[in-house]
Amino acid sequence: MDWQRFAERIGVMAHDLLEQPSMDATLRRITGSAAELVAGCDAAGILVLSTESVSLAPTEPWVAELDQLQRKLGQGPCFDAARPSTGERALRIADFTEGEPRWADFVAEARKWGVGSMMGFLLYTEDEDFGALNFYSRRPGAFTEASERAGVILASHAAVALSAARTHAQMEQALATRHQIGQAMGILMARHNIPENEAFNQLRAYSQNHNVKLREVAVLVCEQGALP
């Protein structure tokens, strides 16, 4: 492992991640970098566990299939890495041909897809967990301890970039919501000749009475010119 070259490329990646225009672009840059920077990696993806498991920005379609398989079976290194409650932040299956008692069912099924080895790393910051960054190889024994160290470093940079991208997206959404609500208030004020506070109270009352988000009420008013 040429650590000097790896450090240089990680530096370029870290800068690029913060320059991405959207969350989706950030995710694609992360998984693309994983496949490029870690020797032996044939494909990568991000597994997020919530009500349902979601495979984000997979570099190959079969990555999403394997992520869903782990969710279905309730086992696998990426599935466990995505659950911070396990206390493990880096998990690896070095060789699928040798089996792995901890994830026996997953290994047996994944071998049919031609997977030889894989790694999973928790994406986290001090404030939040995002899921797991996953590396797949067709070759048994492709990932070594050096590969795992490289994965930890890459996952750390990726988590910081994801946190920044999420914060930016939330700010943009908040500004868009504020703008839409302001437009809706203006429509109601003009239509009913009422003051600003009364227009806002009407929007809020409709939101509460109909269990509809305030932003969605504002969109309806902007589209229809009045409250439904």
Tab-separated table of C-alpha atoms in Angstrom:
chain	number	residue	atom	x	y	z
A	1	MET	CA	0.000	0.000	0.000
A	2	ASP	CA	1.496	3.323	-1.102
A	3	TRP	CA	0.295	5.441	1.813
A	4	GLN	CA	1.784	8.676	0.499
A	5	ARG	CA	-0.109	8.387	-2.767
A	6	PHE	CA	-3.230	7.312	-0.871
A	7	ALA	CA	-2.981	10.403	1.371
A	8	GLU	CA	-2.636	12.677	-1.651
A	9	ARG	CA	-5.694	11.164	-3.337
A	10	ILE	CA	-7.697	11.305	-0.101
A	11	GLY	CA	-6.881	15.011	0.122
A	12	VAL	CA	-8.211	15.591	-3.387
A	13	MET	CA	-11.322	13.535	-2.611
A	14	ALA	CA	-12.014	15.435	0.624
A	15	HIS	CA	-11.929	18.735	-1.247
A	16	ASP	CA	-14.132	17.390	-4.030
A	17	LEU	CA	-16.709	16.051	-1.579
A	18	LEU	CA	-17.289	19.486	-0.089
A	19	GLU	CA	-17.713	20.938	-3.584
A	20	GLN	CA	-20.521	18.601	-4.664
A	21	PRO	CA	-23.789	20.395	-5.523
A	22	SER	CA	-26.186	17.974	-3.805
A	23	MET	CA	-26.507	15.117	-1.352
A	24	ASP	CA	-26.890	12.610	-4.201
A	25	ALA	CA	-23.740	13.882	-5.879
A	26	THR	CA	-21.859	13.635	-2.582
A	27	LEU	CA	-22.982	10.033	-2.136
A	28	ARG	CA	-21.921	9.109	-5.678
A	29	ARG	CA	-18.521	10.724	-5.164
A	30	ILE	CA	-18.027	8.763	-1.934
A	31	THR	CA	-18.806	5.367	-3.424
A	32	GLY	CA	-16.878	6.157	-6.594
A	33	SER	CA	-13.855	7.103	-4.490
A	34	ALA	CA	-14.173	3.896	-2.489
A	35	ALA	CA	-13.936	1.833	-5.645
A	36	GLU	CA	-11.008	3.902	-6.921
A	37	LEU	CA	-8.878	4.299	-3.801
A	38	VAL	CA	-9.016	0.919	-2.064
A	39	ALA	CA	-7.022	-1.780	-3.818
A	40	GLY	CA	-9.075	-4.813	-4.808
A	41	CYS	CA	-12.429	-3.046	-4.536
A	42	ASP	CA	-14.695	-3.871	-7.481
A	43	ALA	CA	-17.809	-2.075	-6.238
A	44	ALA	CA	-19.057	0.013	-3.340
A	45	GLY	CA	-22.269	1.376	-1.867
A	46	ILE	CA	-23.843	2.894	1.224
A	47	LEU	CA	-26.407	0.968	3.267
A	48	VAL	CA	-28.825	2.958	5.420
A	49	LEU	CA	-31.103	1.203	7.903
A	50	SER	CA	-34.351	2.851	8.917
A	51	THR	CA	-37.878	1.458	8.589
A	52	GLU	CA	-36.565	-0.180	5.433
A	53	SER	CA	-33.017	-0.661	4.272
A	54	VAL	CA	-31.905	1.632	1.478
A	55	SER	CA	-28.879	1.117	-0.737
A	56	LEU	CA	-27.500	4.489	-1.817
A	57	ALA	CA	-25.228	5.321	-4.763
A	58	PRO	CA	-24.162	1.731	-5.541
A	59	THR	CA	-21.427	1.658	-8.155
A	60	GLU	CA	-22.860	-1.624	-9.502
A	61	PRO	CA	-26.493	-2.873	-9.508
A	62	TRP	CA	-25.567	-6.066	-7.662
A	63	VAL	CA	-24.389	-4.035	-4.672
A	64	ALA	CA	-27.977	-2.977	-3.991
A	65	GLU	CA	-29.089	-6.613	-4.305
A	66	LEU	CA	-26.523	-7.728	-1.737
A	67	ASP	CA	-27.473	-4.887	0.616
A	68	GLN	CA	-31.105	-5.965	0.428
A	69	LEU	CA	-30.062	-9.569	1.013
A	70	GLN	CA	-28.344	-8.593	4.249
A	71	ARG	CA	-31.449	-6.767	5.381
A	72	LYS	CA	-33.644	-9.741	4.483
A	73	LEU	CA	-31.435	-12.181	6.381
A	74	GLY	CA	-30.729	-9.759	9.221
A	75	GLN	CA	-27.015	-10.460	8.991
A	76	GLY	CA	-23.849	-9.450	7.189
A	77	PRO	CA	-20.849	-7.188	7.831
A	78	CYS	CA	-22.435	-4.147	6.177
A	79	PHE	CA	-25.753	-4.734	7.948
A	80	ASP	CA	-23.993	-4.952	11.312
A	81	ALA	CA	-21.737	-1.967	10.582
A	82	ALA	CA	-24.784	0.154	9.760
A	83	ARG	CA	-26.187	-0.541	13.241
A	84	PRO	CA	-24.099	1.538	15.667
A	85	SER	CA	-25.696	-0.358	18.557
A	86	THR	CA	-23.385	-3.271	17.778
A	87	GLY	CA	-20.414	-1.152	18.862
A	88	GLU	CA	-18.381	-2.256	15.841
A	89	ARG	CA	-17.280	0.305	13.271
A	90	ALA	CA	-15.321	-1.882	10.851
A	91	LEU	CA	-16.219	-5.425	9.784
A	92	ARG	CA	-14.621	-7.656	7.162
A	93	ILE	CA	-15.061	-11.042	5.501
A	94	ALA	CA	-11.618	-11.823	4.160
A	95	ASP	CA	-12.483	-14.899	2.111
A	96	PHE	CA	-15.972	-16.089	1.166
A	97	THR	CA	-14.632	-19.491	0.124
A	98	GLU	CA	-13.694	-20.235	3.734
A	99	GLY	CA	-17.114	-19.342	5.129
A	100	GLU	CA	-17.916	-17.183	8.124
A	101	PRO	CA	-19.928	-18.654	11.058
A	102	ARG	CA	-21.104	-15.233	12.177
A	103	TRP	CA	-22.869	-14.584	8.843
A	104	ALA	CA	-23.160	-18.109	7.455
A	105	ASP	CA	-26.474	-17.643	5.607
A	106	PHE	CA	-25.375	-14.393	3.971
A	107	VAL	CA	-22.004	-15.798	2.902
A	108	ALA	CA	-23.662	-18.819	1.286
A	109	GLU	CA	-26.036	-16.612	-0.728
A	110	ALA	CA	-23.495	-13.903	-1.599
A	111	ARG	CA	-21.073	-16.499	-2.929
A	112	LYS	CA	-23.640	-17.222	-5.655
A	113	TRP	CA	-23.211	-13.606	-6.794
A	114	GLY	CA	-19.485	-14.124	-7.194
A	115	VAL	CA	-18.439	-12.136	-4.128
A	116	GLY	CA	-14.987	-13.087	-2.835
A	117	SER	CA	-14.479	-10.644	0.026
A	118	MET	CA	-16.055	-7.528	1.515
A	119	MET	CA	-15.793	-4.852	4.184
A	120	GLY	CA	-18.266	-2.543	5.937
A	121	PHE	CA	-17.570	0.671	7.868
A	122	LEU	CA	-19.907	2.728	10.040
A	123	LEU	CA	-20.332	6.270	8.729
A	124	TYR	CA	-20.590	8.462	11.794
A	125	THR	CA	-19.772	11.800	13.399
A	126	GLU	CA	-20.101	12.797	17.050
A	127	ASP	CA	-23.684	13.903	16.402
A	128	GLU	CA	-25.144	11.287	14.068
A	129	ASP	CA	-24.806	7.968	12.286
A	130	PHE	CA	-25.482	7.722	8.557
A	131	GLY	CA	-25.209	4.015	7.756
A	132	ALA	CA	-22.357	1.907	6.414
A	133	LEU	CA	-19.880	2.379	3.579
A	134	ASN	CA	-19.429	-1.001	1.924
A	135	PHE	CA	-16.647	-2.432	-0.232
A	136	TYR	CA	-17.043	-5.552	-2.370
A	137	SER	CA	-14.501	-7.594	-4.285
A	138	ARG	CA	-14.922	-10.529	-6.662
A	139	ARG	CA	-11.591	-11.933	-5.476
A	140	PRO	CA	-11.163	-13.882	-2.214
A	141	GLY	CA	-8.561	-12.333	0.065
A	142	ALA	CA	-8.651	-8.995	-1.755
A	143	PHE	CA	-8.960	-6.951	1.441
A	144	THR	CA	-6.151	-6.941	3.977
A	145	GLU	CA	-5.560	-5.114	7.253
A	146	ALA	CA	-4.096	-2.289	5.162
A	147	SER	CA	-7.324	-2.195	3.136
A	148	GLU	CA	-9.282	-1.943	6.372
A	149	ARG	CA	-7.175	0.979	7.593
A	150	ALA	CA	-7.696	2.719	4.257
A	151	GLY	CA	-11.444	2.087	4.523
A	152	VAL	CA	-11.590	3.603	8.003
A	153	ILE	CA	-9.839	6.755	6.767
A	154	LEU	CA	-12.088	7.070	3.731
A	155	ALA	CA	-15.234	6.475	5.802
A	156	SER	CA	-14.188	9.180	8.277
A	157	HIS	CA	-13.843	11.781	5.511
A	158	ALA	CA	-17.070	10.601	3.924
A	159	ALA	CA	-19.039	10.982	7.167
A	160	VAL	CA	-17.887	14.576	7.632
A	161	ALA	CA	-18.810	15.401	4.039
A	162	LEU	CA	-22.223	13.763	4.430
A	163	SER	CA	-22.888	15.758	7.573
A	164	ALA	CA	-22.015	19.002	5.779
A	165	ALA	CA	-24.136	18.068	2.749
A	166	ARG	CA	-27.122	17.175	4.936
A	167	THR	CA	-26.872	20.446	6.849
A	168	HIS	CA	-26.729	22.389	3.595
A	169	ALA	CA	-29.735	20.506	2.203
A	170	GLN	CA	-31.717	21.165	5.371
A	171	MET	CA	-30.922	24.876	5.193
A	172	GLU	CA	-32.006	25.042	1.551
A	173	GLN	CA	-35.239	23.248	2.374
A	174	ALA	CA	-35.906	25.598	5.282
A	175	LEU	CA	-35.388	28.632	3.057
A	176	ALA	CA	-37.654	27.178	0.371
A	177	THR	CA	-40.334	26.449	2.967
A	178	ARG	CA	-40.122	29.973	4.345
A	179	HIS	CA	-40.447	31.412	0.847
A	180	GLN	CA	-43.502	29.289	0.027
A	181	ILE	CA	-45.213	30.172	3.292
A	182	GLY	CA	-44.539	33.864	2.638
A	183	GLN	CA	-46.090	33.576	-0.829
A	184	ALA	CA	-49.148	31.811	0.556
A	185	MET	CA	-49.584	34.443	3.249
A	186	GLY	CA	-49.400	37.167	0.606
A	187	ILE	CA	-52.140	35.456	-1.426
A	188	LEU	CA	-54.434	35.177	1.588
A	189	MET	CA	-53.758	38.766	2.664
A	190	ALA	CA	-54.656	40.077	-0.796
A	191	ARG	CA	-57.666	37.810	-1.255
A	192	HIS	CA	-59.291	38.421	2.139
A	193	ASN	CA	-57.838	41.820	3.004
A	194	ILE	CA	-56.410	40.541	6.273
A	195	PRO	CA	-53.181	41.350	8.139
A	196	GLU	CA	-50.070	39.190	8.037
A	197	ASN	CA	-50.609	37.509	11.415
A	198	GLU	CA	-54.169	36.485	10.496
A	199	ALA	CA	-52.984	34.991	7.193
A	200	PHE	CA	-50.393	32.927	9.038
A	201	ASN	CA	-52.949	31.835	11.644
A	202	GLN	CA	-55.236	30.560	8.869
A	203	LEU	CA	-52.423	28.523	7.355
A	204	ARG	CA	-51.454	27.100	10.727
A	205	ALA	CA	-55.052	26.286	11.688
A	206	TYR	CA	-55.609	24.405	8.420
A	207	SER	CA	-52.354	22.521	8.950
A	208	GLN	CA	-53.323	21.437	12.455
A	209	ASN	CA	-56.976	20.625	11.695
A	210	HIS	CA	-56.164	18.513	8.638
A	211	ASN	CA	-52.867	17.048	9.860
A	212	VAL	CA	-51.016	18.449	6.850
A	213	LYS	CA	-47.556	19.968	7.017
A	214	LEU	CA	-47.494	23.755	6.902
A	215	ARG	CA	-45.282	23.709	3.825
A	216	GLU	CA	-47.775	21.502	1.980
A	217	VAL	CA	-50.623	23.853	2.904
A	218	ALA	CA	-48.604	26.765	1.537
A	219	VAL	CA	-48.020	24.907	-1.741
A	220	LEU	CA	-51.768	24.271	-2.086
A	221	VAL	CA	-52.565	27.948	-1.540
A	222	CYS	CA	-49.934	28.992	-4.085
A	223	GLU	CA	-51.374	26.549	-6.631
A	224	GLN	CA	-55.061	27.195	-6.015
A	225	GLY	CA	-55.023	30.834	-4.904
A	226	ALA	CA	-56.893	30.025	-1.676
A	227	LEU	CA	-57.165	27.515	1.123
A	228	PRO	CA	-58.816	24.271	-0.018
